[in-house]
Amino acid sequence: MPTITINGVACEFTPGQMILQVANAHGVEIPFYCYHDGLSIAANCRICLGEAWAPNPRNDNKLEPFMGGKLVPTCQTQAQDGMVVHTDSPKAVANQKAVMEYLLINHPLDCPVCDQAGECLLQDYSYQYGRGVSRFEETKVKNPKKNLGPNVYLYSDRCIMCTRCVRFTREVSGTAELYVDGRGNREEIDVFPGVALDNEIAANVIDLCPVGALLDKDFLFAQRVWFLKRTASIDGITASGDNLWVEHNEGKVYRIKPRTNLEINKHWITDEVRYGWKHVHSDDRLRSPRRRQYGALVEDDWNRCLDKAAEGLAEAAEAGKRIALLVSPMLPCEEAFALAEFALSLDPHAVLGVGPVPFEGQDKVFPPGASEDDARAFKLYAEKAPNARGVRRVLAALTGAEPLEFAKWTARAQADDAGAVIITANYREACPIPDLLRVADRESGRFVVVIDTLNGPLVESADVVLPGATWVEKGGTFENARGTLQAFDAAIPPIEFAKPEGQIASDLEAALRGVEVSATSASSVVVVDEGPGQVPQAAEIATPRGPTFSPADTRTRMGDTHAALAMFKTDVRYPEAAKPEEADMRMVEL
Ligand code: SF4
Ligand code: FES
């Protein structure tokens, strides 16, 4: 393989790769602003410039200064076999200092009030490559703040004109709302008159901006980024399987960002996925279990509600009636397996069905006109459930037959022989589907257990309500629209007394077996999100009644016990763990 030496490190590369790409792949640090793996190369920021020497075949392959010894943009210069590059030579370092000084001439230096502080390349490179003090004494040019669209603000005076945002709207979204207006120190990013930056993937420009110029309205002044912890996750609201970082602190989600996966979402996510987590902390969340007493639903502790649910379900099964279980496509495969196993243990002929799969609009590929297999294409999915395929796969393996789709399940669950129903929902909005409400109708005489996350009419019809957990509060595996199985971990603990649906299945089974839990151990305290120098935050969580549900163990058991689920032992993709942040400075505990 050809080899190039960058800053003294020998790096193998694939022909065609740029020097900066090779350096990034081998962990050799070269500063860069305008370069991005997902965009064309503009080479306009000039901070990546390096000195290069290349073998001259006409001179016995002796190393000679490349391009006459001029500094070359490493982001735009192809690596050559035998080349030697230095971005740490006096000439290259002088350029880095000059670029930094130039970029900071009109910069407002308002880091204390800037959302980007802590994850800003301008800040980082000032520290690493800048000169420490400003020699600029003249008046700075002040550019206006602009409202670019529903999710994005532009603080123009922080912009370094790298044009990543402009290239994104031209090359990825294909909508071209942004352009460069003016010249010289009056240059500004702007939207065309009468146009808003409001395409379905517009907020990716916030992640692309290497400085604090493009800011997320939703995250504005919400949290300092150094307090955020990130957990690798998967899109939990559509069938995309997009890879995400869930960023959270003290048990609260603050933002969701894309996690690069070139096979699935490249470097991007839709705005829908980025902001689609608000139901996690909604006031309408079910926070504790409820059971029906004298006709009214009352909040009660887990033990009594589990006992009541187990009793009602067992009564129906003993009377020879069918148990009908509706597994929501919002649930991970492991939970579908645990719930279905529980239903089948009560009634070997249980009626298993897949919950309604919401669709909105049509699939859309970006940029417009691209095929979804193009290297740079990004797809928005109309299917608004993350795991319909996974749930079908699990139910089919357990019963040996295709599971009932929602319409057939509702018809079957309303038949005379259906004695009890377990309905799981976990949608982003309360589930007002009339067919479902008919199944849960109180006049029908069926015993109804609802496992859901949000208050709504479905909850009102139940005999027992058990509060479930959203996808960021638990782990599991989703199968996306292309059939890729991807595992994810819990980012935050479940809200108040909610539990993951897999744990609820385990607890119901324990209640059925008569396992008792003392009232004093009904909840326990866990420490969440403790970071260096941070006061730990405690959260009270409901104690499991049955064995603690483990998605990883359940995956193994699924593969071991059902040949049709063997792929859960072999094909599940796991996210890379987030690299621990290394502080540049020593933390002092106060
Ligand atoms: S707004 Fe940000 S991404 Fe756009 S050109 Fe300026 S610095 Fe670059
Ligand atoms: S990263 Fe090379 S010129 Fe900007």
Short mmCIF file of N, CA and C and ligand atoms in Angstrom, two decimals, residues 20 32-35 43-48 73 75, ligand 2:
data_model
loop_
_atom_site.label_atom_id
_atom_site.label_comp_id
_atom_site.label_asym_id
_atom_site.label_seq_id
_atom_site.Cartn_x
_atom_site.Cartn_y
_atom_site.Cartn_z
N LEU A 20 -5.28 15.42 4.12
CA LEU A 20 -6.03 15.62 5.37
C LEU A 20 -6.86 14.38 5.72
N PHE A 32 -8.56 22.04 10.62
CA PHE A 32 -9.35 22.33 9.42
C PHE A 32 -10.69 22.92 9.80
N TYR A 33 -11.19 23.80 8.95
CA TYR A 33 -12.51 24.39 9.17
C TYR A 33 -13.46 24.05 8.02
N CYS A 34 -13.03 24.35 6.80
CA CYS A 34 -13.99 24.28 5.70
C CYS A 34 -14.18 22.86 5.19
N TYR A 35 -13.23 21.97 5.46
CA TYR A 35 -13.34 20.60 4.98
C TYR A 35 -14.37 19.84 5.81
N ALA A 43 -11.64 24.34 0.13
CA ALA A 43 -10.28 24.81 0.46
C ALA A 43 -10.22 26.33 0.60
N ASN A 44 -11.13 26.89 1.35
CA ASN A 44 -11.14 28.35 1.46
C ASN A 44 -10.70 28.87 2.82
N CYS A 45 -10.57 28.02 3.83
CA CYS A 45 -10.23 28.56 5.14
C CYS A 45 -8.72 28.68 5.34
N ARG A 46 -7.94 27.85 4.64
CA ARG A 46 -6.48 27.89 4.56
C ARG A 46 -5.76 27.55 5.86
N ILE A 47 -6.47 27.01 6.84
CA ILE A 47 -5.74 26.69 8.07
C ILE A 47 -5.05 25.33 7.99
N CYS A 48 -5.45 24.51 7.02
CA CYS A 48 -4.89 23.15 6.94
C CYS A 48 -3.60 23.11 6.12
N PRO A 73 -2.85 23.25 0.40
CA PRO A 73 -3.99 22.87 1.23
C PRO A 73 -4.05 21.34 1.36
N CYS A 75 -6.27 19.57 2.56
CA CYS A 75 -7.62 19.03 2.32
C CYS A 75 -7.87 18.82 0.83
S1 FES B 2 -9.67 22.75 5.53
FE1 FES B 2 -8.22 23.01 3.96
S2 FES B 2 -8.50 25.00 3.31
FE2 FES B 2 -10.03 24.75 4.81
#
